[in-house]
Amino acid sequence: MLEDRMTATSSPTAWPAAYPHGYAVVDVETTGLARDDRIISAAVYRLDGRGEVEDHWYTLVNPERDPGPVWIHGLTSEVLEGAPLFQDIAEEFATRLEGRVLVAHNAVFDWQMIAREYARAKSEAPVRQRLCTIALSKVLELPLPNHKLESLAAHFGVVQQRAHHALDDARVLAEAFRPSLRAAAESGVRLPLHECRPLTEWWEPPAPRLGQQATGGYGGYRPGSWRPSRKRPACPYPNPGRYEEGKRLKQGMRVAFSGDTSVERELLEDRATEAGLHVSTSLSRLTSLLVTNDPESGTSKVVKARQYGTPVVDEAAFGQLLGDVEPASEP
């Protein structure tokens, strides 16, 4: 059984030649999940081709705006005031990434945030491939209750000390990635690698300065109630129908979510809304797509999705799809 191999502590005798020769395990904390949000801290653990740690690096980053959900990441405006700007650490960050596969938990999010920061700095991150540990855990058929980092850590006996602290999250992920990589190698599993396409240009509206309260966006949040004063706007696009596997999402598609997600649910819904999708709290015959990390669960949405034949994807796949949403044919 594949699960039995996860207890192996020795390196496999024959390492797949097609496997990458180095990895950069990354975690970034941000002001939120929107396109105009910023990185406020970053950590990188560099690993060799067999997952052994070579070194690690961590930095705070001044986002030049409100820090967002402080109750999650703990980084206040006062803490970030004297931190370097992203353009000041971009070169050092790049040396940690260059020539390696970027590894992250829900990697599409970390990659998009990093790519946008480099685009703002009129540069490109030297990353050509990424690997999502959520996707890898599925390939390995790990018996996880959900796809949160804490569940992956617990499976491998890795102790999490400071959740949502970039350095500790990167450490935890590096320690959990090593046995995952070995199990994949021993089983001859093809790693779920994805191409990274750097942004080449960037434009964004003016953002609130660091220390100022935002009138919208993540600075307006309060613990326990995301954006209490803002109602999510209605989707301006008509529903083009159901999502078809292998094709792009299209603006106006009706998307529902069910079960646990590694990213805060409401922030994930915000990303969908900003991409032009219609976020629905219920599932009907008009629903274009259901996003769930547990398609075998008995939740009402999953049951209805089976009844209606509604397409289902997991969070990692949805994150990939969000990066390339097809514009609506008409508003």
Tab-separated table of C-alpha atoms in Angstrom:
chain	number	residue	atom	x	y	z
A	1	MET	CA	0.000	0.000	0.000
A	2	LEU	CA	1.158	3.539	-0.739
A	3	GLU	CA	0.413	4.625	2.841
A	4	ASP	CA	2.878	2.034	4.134
A	5	ARG	CA	5.655	3.608	2.112
A	6	MET	CA	5.188	6.921	3.892
A	7	THR	CA	6.939	5.489	6.970
A	8	ALA	CA	10.148	4.798	5.088
A	9	THR	CA	13.083	6.824	6.405
A	10	SER	CA	15.808	5.758	3.976
A	11	SER	CA	16.297	7.306	0.571
A	12	PRO	CA	15.138	5.226	-2.388
A	13	THR	CA	17.885	3.261	-4.118
A	14	ALA	CA	16.904	4.497	-7.570
A	15	TRP	CA	15.937	8.152	-7.749
A	16	PRO	CA	13.898	9.111	-10.839
A	17	ALA	CA	16.175	10.887	-13.310
A	18	ALA	CA	13.309	13.137	-14.433
A	19	TYR	CA	12.861	14.641	-10.968
A	20	PRO	CA	14.059	18.237	-10.420
A	21	HIS	CA	17.509	18.821	-8.933
A	22	GLY	CA	16.410	21.442	-6.431
A	23	TYR	CA	13.380	22.964	-4.766
A	24	ALA	CA	12.468	26.262	-3.119
A	25	VAL	CA	9.792	25.732	-0.484
A	26	VAL	CA	8.033	29.080	-0.195
A	27	ASP	CA	5.461	30.738	2.012
A	28	VAL	CA	4.298	34.342	1.768
A	29	GLU	CA	1.994	36.233	4.090
A	30	THR	CA	-0.050	38.930	2.386
A	31	THR	CA	-2.445	41.803	2.983
A	32	GLY	CA	-5.176	39.672	1.382
A	33	LEU	CA	-5.915	37.632	-1.727
A	34	ALA	CA	-6.930	40.250	-4.286
A	35	ARG	CA	-4.891	41.255	-7.330
A	36	ASP	CA	-3.805	44.509	-5.704
A	37	ASP	CA	-2.801	42.948	-2.368
A	38	ARG	CA	0.827	42.850	-1.310
A	39	ILE	CA	3.361	40.519	0.263
A	40	ILE	CA	4.253	41.458	3.856
A	41	SER	CA	6.628	38.591	4.682
A	42	ALA	CA	8.332	35.814	2.763
A	43	ALA	CA	10.321	32.710	3.629
A	44	VAL	CA	12.238	30.231	1.492
A	45	TYR	CA	13.721	26.858	2.415
A	46	ARG	CA	16.104	25.668	-0.287
A	47	LEU	CA	16.157	21.895	-0.679
A	48	ASP	CA	18.345	19.647	-2.800
A	49	GLY	CA	16.947	17.140	-5.277
A	50	ARG	CA	16.132	14.631	-2.527
A	51	GLY	CA	14.386	17.121	-0.284
A	52	GLU	CA	17.225	17.759	2.179
A	53	VAL	CA	17.456	21.304	3.555
A	54	GLU	CA	20.351	23.398	2.275
A	55	ASP	CA	19.490	26.724	3.913
A	56	HIS	CA	16.603	29.053	4.726
A	57	TRP	CA	15.794	32.747	4.500
A	58	TYR	CA	13.118	35.074	5.848
A	59	THR	CA	12.221	38.730	5.500
A	60	LEU	CA	9.497	41.201	6.346
A	61	VAL	CA	8.269	43.415	3.501
A	62	ASN	CA	6.769	46.887	3.768
A	63	PRO	CA	3.573	46.708	1.635
A	64	GLU	CA	3.177	50.505	1.548
A	65	ARG	CA	-0.465	50.057	2.533
A	66	ASP	CA	-2.696	48.731	5.287
A	67	PRO	CA	-1.441	45.278	6.442
A	68	GLY	CA	-4.863	43.632	6.163
A	69	PRO	CA	-5.996	40.851	8.547
A	70	VAL	CA	-3.526	41.422	11.406
A	71	TRP	CA	-5.424	38.935	13.567
A	72	ILE	CA	-4.274	36.201	11.167
A	73	HIS	CA	-0.636	37.045	10.422
A	74	GLY	CA	0.133	39.280	13.434
A	75	LEU	CA	2.070	41.868	11.403
A	76	THR	CA	0.968	45.385	12.302
A	77	SER	CA	1.687	48.657	10.544
A	78	GLU	CA	4.214	49.482	13.278
A	79	VAL	CA	6.117	46.222	12.717
A	80	LEU	CA	6.208	46.692	8.939
A	81	GLU	CA	7.023	50.423	8.937
A	82	GLY	CA	10.793	49.907	8.926
A	83	ALA	CA	10.826	46.780	6.757
A	84	PRO	CA	12.398	46.850	3.276
A	85	LEU	CA	10.249	47.382	0.200
A	86	PHE	CA	9.811	44.451	-2.151
A	87	GLN	CA	12.095	45.984	-4.762
A	88	ASP	CA	14.802	46.094	-2.086
A	89	ILE	CA	14.651	42.344	-1.445
A	90	ALA	CA	13.703	41.229	-4.974
A	91	GLU	CA	17.280	40.331	-5.957
A	92	GLU	CA	17.951	38.300	-2.810
A	93	PHE	CA	14.573	36.588	-3.159
A	94	ALA	CA	15.428	35.736	-6.756
A	95	THR	CA	18.713	34.060	-5.785
A	96	ARG	CA	16.716	31.770	-3.485
A	97	LEU	CA	14.321	30.784	-6.283
A	98	GLU	CA	16.604	30.611	-9.303
A	99	GLY	CA	16.955	27.227	-10.957
A	100	ARG	CA	14.530	25.536	-8.566
A	101	VAL	CA	10.949	24.326	-8.564
A	102	LEU	CA	8.784	26.541	-6.369
A	103	VAL	CA	6.981	24.389	-3.798
A	104	ALA	CA	4.054	25.765	-1.793
A	105	HIS	CA	0.769	24.748	-0.228
A	106	ASN	CA	-1.802	25.987	-2.766
A	107	ALA	CA	1.135	26.988	-4.945
A	108	VAL	CA	-0.846	28.945	-7.526
A	109	PHE	CA	-1.630	31.581	-4.888
A	110	ASP	CA	1.972	32.029	-3.713
A	111	TRP	CA	3.188	32.100	-7.305
A	112	GLN	CA	0.645	34.712	-8.386
A	113	MET	CA	1.489	36.985	-5.452
A	114	ILE	CA	5.227	36.658	-6.154
A	115	ALA	CA	4.799	37.205	-9.902
A	116	ARG	CA	2.753	40.358	-9.311
A	117	GLU	CA	5.332	41.782	-6.922
A	118	TYR	CA	8.100	41.247	-9.469
A	119	ALA	CA	5.943	42.782	-12.197
A	120	ARG	CA	5.412	45.864	-10.027
A	121	ALA	CA	9.186	46.032	-9.614
A	122	LYS	CA	9.509	45.811	-13.434
A	123	SER	CA	11.255	42.465	-13.197
A	124	GLU	CA	10.517	38.732	-13.373
A	125	ALA	CA	10.863	35.976	-10.801
A	126	PRO	CA	13.313	33.302	-12.048
A	127	VAL	CA	10.780	30.490	-11.620
A	128	ARG	CA	9.689	28.222	-14.443
A	129	GLN	CA	7.866	25.443	-12.584
A	130	ARG	CA	5.855	25.066	-9.396
A	131	LEU	CA	4.621	22.124	-7.369
A	132	CYS	CA	1.553	22.278	-5.120
A	133	THR	CA	1.744	20.053	-2.035
A	134	ILE	CA	-2.060	19.777	-2.028
A	135	ALA	CA	-1.887	18.224	-5.482
A	136	LEU	CA	1.018	15.994	-4.439
A	137	SER	CA	-0.863	14.714	-1.382
A	138	LYS	CA	-3.713	13.713	-3.700
A	139	VAL	CA	-1.375	11.914	-6.090
A	140	LEU	CA	0.032	10.015	-3.096
A	141	GLU	CA	-3.499	9.310	-1.819
A	142	LEU	CA	-2.639	10.498	1.672
A	143	PRO	CA	-5.492	9.843	4.136
A	144	LEU	CA	-5.949	13.496	5.156
A	145	PRO	CA	-9.196	14.824	6.678
A	146	ASN	CA	-8.816	18.023	4.619
A	147	HIS	CA	-6.190	19.908	2.665
A	148	LYS	CA	-5.018	22.369	5.290
A	149	LEU	CA	-1.298	22.633	6.031
A	150	GLU	CA	-1.897	21.625	9.640
A	151	SER	CA	-3.419	18.329	8.484
A	152	LEU	CA	-0.475	17.562	6.200
A	153	ALA	CA	1.912	18.418	9.042
A	154	ALA	CA	0.056	16.202	11.510
A	155	HIS	CA	0.156	13.280	9.068
A	156	PHE	CA	3.961	13.356	9.074
A	157	GLY	CA	4.320	14.239	12.757
A	158	VAL	CA	5.617	17.744	12.048
A	159	VAL	CA	4.956	20.175	14.896
A	160	GLN	CA	3.580	23.541	13.826
A	161	GLN	CA	4.775	26.289	16.183
A	162	ARG	CA	3.485	29.531	14.648
A	163	ALA	CA	0.729	29.109	12.065
A	164	HIS	CA	0.535	31.943	9.499
A	165	HIS	CA	4.146	32.940	10.208
A	166	ALA	CA	5.952	32.641	6.881
A	167	LEU	CA	9.170	31.157	8.272
A	168	ASP	CA	7.463	28.507	10.386
A	169	ASP	CA	4.941	27.626	7.678
A	170	ALA	CA	7.808	27.181	5.192
A	171	ARG	CA	9.697	25.008	7.708
A	172	VAL	CA	6.643	22.838	8.332
A	173	LEU	CA	6.037	22.455	4.622
A	174	ALA	CA	9.689	21.581	3.939
A	175	GLU	CA	9.594	18.877	6.626
A	176	ALA	CA	6.355	17.452	5.226
A	177	PHE	CA	7.535	17.707	1.617
A	178	ARG	CA	10.645	15.576	2.205
A	179	PRO	CA	8.811	12.310	3.027
A	180	SER	CA	6.214	13.093	0.350
A	181	LEU	CA	8.971	13.428	-2.244
A	182	ARG	CA	10.609	10.180	-1.128
A	183	ALA	CA	7.314	8.308	-1.286
A	184	ALA	CA	6.707	9.666	-4.778
A	185	ALA	CA	10.191	8.628	-5.895
A	186	GLU	CA	9.871	5.116	-4.456
A	187	SER	CA	6.533	4.658	-6.205
A	188	GLY	CA	7.703	6.113	-9.492
A	189	VAL	CA	5.015	8.781	-9.271
A	190	ARG	CA	5.119	11.621	-11.771
A	191	LEU	CA	5.314	14.884	-9.843
A	192	PRO	CA	2.418	17.344	-10.473
A	193	LEU	CA	4.582	20.116	-11.927
A	194	HIS	CA	3.041	23.186	-13.546
A	195	GLU	CA	4.536	25.878	-15.736
A	196	CYS	CA	4.982	29.343	-14.236
A	197	ARG	CA	4.415	32.226	-16.610
A	198	PRO	CA	5.804	35.501	-15.232
A	199	LEU	CA	3.834	38.699	-15.665
A	200	THR	CA	5.507	41.220	-17.933
A	201	GLU	CA	3.561	44.343	-16.992
A	202	TRP	CA	1.487	45.617	-14.111
A	203	TRP	CA	-0.969	48.372	-13.326
A	204	GLU	CA	-2.945	48.880	-10.138
A	205	PRO	CA	-5.144	51.598	-8.645
A	206	PRO	CA	-3.789	53.727	-5.784
A	207	ALA	CA	-3.777	51.775	-2.500
A	208	PRO	CA	-4.000	53.113	1.072
A	209	ARG	CA	-0.618	53.880	2.576
A	210	LEU	CA	0.815	51.796	5.386
A	211	GLY	CA	-0.884	52.760	8.633
A	212	GLN	CA	-3.988	54.186	6.963
A	213	GLN	CA	-7.386	52.526	7.218
A	214	ALA	CA	-8.710	51.244	3.925
A	215	THR	CA	-12.239	52.168	2.922
A	216	GLY	CA	-12.533	48.908	1.031
A	217	GLY	CA	-10.357	45.861	0.565
A	218	TYR	CA	-8.803	43.933	3.417
A	219	GLY	CA	-8.083	46.896	5.677
A	220	GLY	CA	-11.819	47.117	6.378
A	221	TYR	CA	-12.034	43.640	7.896
A	222	ARG	CA	-12.688	42.830	11.522
A	223	PRO	CA	-11.818	39.554	13.271
A	224	GLY	CA	-14.544	36.968	12.916
A	225	SER	CA	-16.451	38.882	10.232
A	226	TRP	CA	-14.859	39.583	6.869
A	227	ARG	CA	-15.918	42.924	5.359
A	228	PRO	CA	-18.961	43.445	7.564
A	229	SER	CA	-19.865	46.732	5.878
A	230	ARG	CA	-19.463	45.592	2.271
A	231	LYS	CA	-21.956	43.448	0.400
A	232	ARG	CA	-20.451	41.430	-2.431
A	233	PRO	CA	-21.571	43.072	-5.702
A	234	ALA	CA	-23.866	41.232	-8.101
A	235	CYS	CA	-22.124	39.540	-11.026
A	236	PRO	CA	-22.596	41.778	-14.100
A	237	TYR	CA	-22.229	38.933	-16.611
A	238	PRO	CA	-24.825	36.377	-17.799
A	239	ASN	CA	-24.289	32.739	-16.894
A	240	PRO	CA	-22.649	31.078	-19.942
A	241	GLY	CA	-23.466	27.586	-18.674
A	242	ARG	CA	-21.511	24.787	-17.082
A	243	TYR	CA	-17.771	24.459	-16.850
A	244	GLU	CA	-16.293	21.858	-19.208
A	245	GLU	CA	-13.223	19.895	-18.146
A	246	GLY	CA	-10.089	20.958	-19.986
A	247	LYS	CA	-11.522	24.354	-20.888
A	248	ARG	CA	-11.289	27.760	-19.219
A	249	LEU	CA	-13.687	29.250	-16.733
A	250	LYS	CA	-15.719	32.068	-18.242
A	251	GLN	CA	-16.909	35.242	-16.587
A	252	GLY	CA	-20.485	34.879	-15.378
A	253	MET	CA	-20.164	31.213	-14.449
A	254	ARG	CA	-21.950	30.345	-11.198
A	255	VAL	CA	-19.563	28.797	-8.653
A	256	ALA	CA	-20.395	27.200	-5.279
A	257	PHE	CA	-18.038	26.023	-2.531
A	258	SER	CA	-18.395	23.120	-0.100
A	259	GLY	CA	-16.290	21.895	2.831
A	260	ASP	CA	-12.904	22.957	4.201
A	261	THR	CA	-10.467	24.982	2.128
A	262	SER	CA	-6.784	25.708	2.779
A	263	VAL	CA	-7.445	29.398	2.048
A	264	GLU	CA	-10.022	31.273	4.114
A	265	ARG	CA	-13.357	30.638	2.388
A	266	GLU	CA	-14.445	34.246	2.115
A	267	LEU	CA	-11.119	35.329	0.682
A	268	LEU	CA	-11.355	32.533	-1.879
A	269	GLU	CA	-14.851	33.713	-2.795
A	270	ASP	CA	-13.506	37.255	-3.170
A	271	ARG	CA	-10.953	36.026	-5.698
A	272	ALA	CA	-13.714	34.353	-7.674
A	273	THR	CA	-15.829	37.518	-7.614
A	274	GLU	CA	-12.915	39.684	-8.744
A	275	ALA	CA	-12.348	37.294	-11.648
A	276	GLY	CA	-15.922	37.932	-12.817
A	277	LEU	CA	-17.541	34.753	-11.511
A	278	HIS	CA	-20.901	34.526	-9.740
A	279	VAL	CA	-20.370	33.127	-6.234
A	280	SER	CA	-23.434	31.239	-5.051
A	281	THR	CA	-24.190	30.108	-1.496
A	282	SER	CA	-26.371	27.246	-2.741
A	283	LEU	CA	-26.271	24.707	-5.555
A	284	SER	CA	-28.900	24.385	-8.272
A	285	ARG	CA	-29.229	23.186	-11.862
A	286	LEU	CA	-27.830	26.583	-12.908
A	287	THR	CA	-24.558	26.075	-10.997
A	288	SER	CA	-21.600	25.953	-13.391
A	289	LEU	CA	-19.070	24.415	-10.994
A	290	LEU	CA	-18.733	23.087	-7.426
A	291	VAL	CA	-15.398	23.543	-5.654
A	292	THR	CA	-14.713	21.020	-2.892
A	293	ASN	CA	-11.688	19.190	-1.515
A	294	ASP	CA	-13.872	16.256	-0.435
A	295	PRO	CA	-16.040	15.137	-3.379
A	296	GLU	CA	-17.014	11.943	-1.541
A	297	SER	CA	-18.592	13.771	1.402
A	298	GLY	CA	-22.320	13.746	2.004
A	299	THR	CA	-22.864	17.497	2.193
A	300	SER	CA	-26.028	18.783	0.576
A	301	LYS	CA	-24.077	20.580	-2.150
A	302	VAL	CA	-22.069	17.478	-3.070
A	303	VAL	CA	-25.229	15.354	-3.110
A	304	LYS	CA	-27.017	17.873	-5.339
A	305	ALA	CA	-23.981	18.110	-7.619
A	306	ARG	CA	-24.213	14.360	-8.194
A	307	GLN	CA	-27.945	14.604	-8.859
A	308	TYR	CA	-27.617	17.474	-11.322
A	309	GLY	CA	-24.373	16.301	-12.930
A	310	THR	CA	-22.632	19.524	-11.870
A	311	PRO	CA	-18.871	19.524	-12.613
A	312	VAL	CA	-16.673	19.283	-9.497
A	313	VAL	CA	-13.042	20.402	-9.006
A	314	ASP	CA	-10.839	20.718	-5.945
A	315	GLU	CA	-9.390	23.926	-4.521
A	316	ALA	CA	-5.975	23.511	-6.162
A	317	ALA	CA	-7.515	22.980	-9.609
A	318	PHE	CA	-9.835	25.943	-9.064
A	319	GLY	CA	-6.845	28.111	-8.180
A	320	GLN	CA	-5.248	27.154	-11.481
A	321	LEU	CA	-8.434	27.974	-13.380
A	322	LEU	CA	-8.732	31.379	-11.701
A	323	GLY	CA	-5.452	32.418	-13.249
A	324	ASP	CA	-6.934	32.375	-16.759
A	325	VAL	CA	-10.648	33.230	-16.770
A	326	GLU	CA	-12.130	33.871	-20.216
A	327	PRO	CA	-13.791	37.288	-20.582
A	328	ALA	CA	-17.556	37.369	-21.011
A	329	SER	CA	-18.813	37.895	-24.550
A	330	GLU	CA	-21.006	40.768	-23.336
A	331	PRO	CA	-21.794	42.454	-19.977
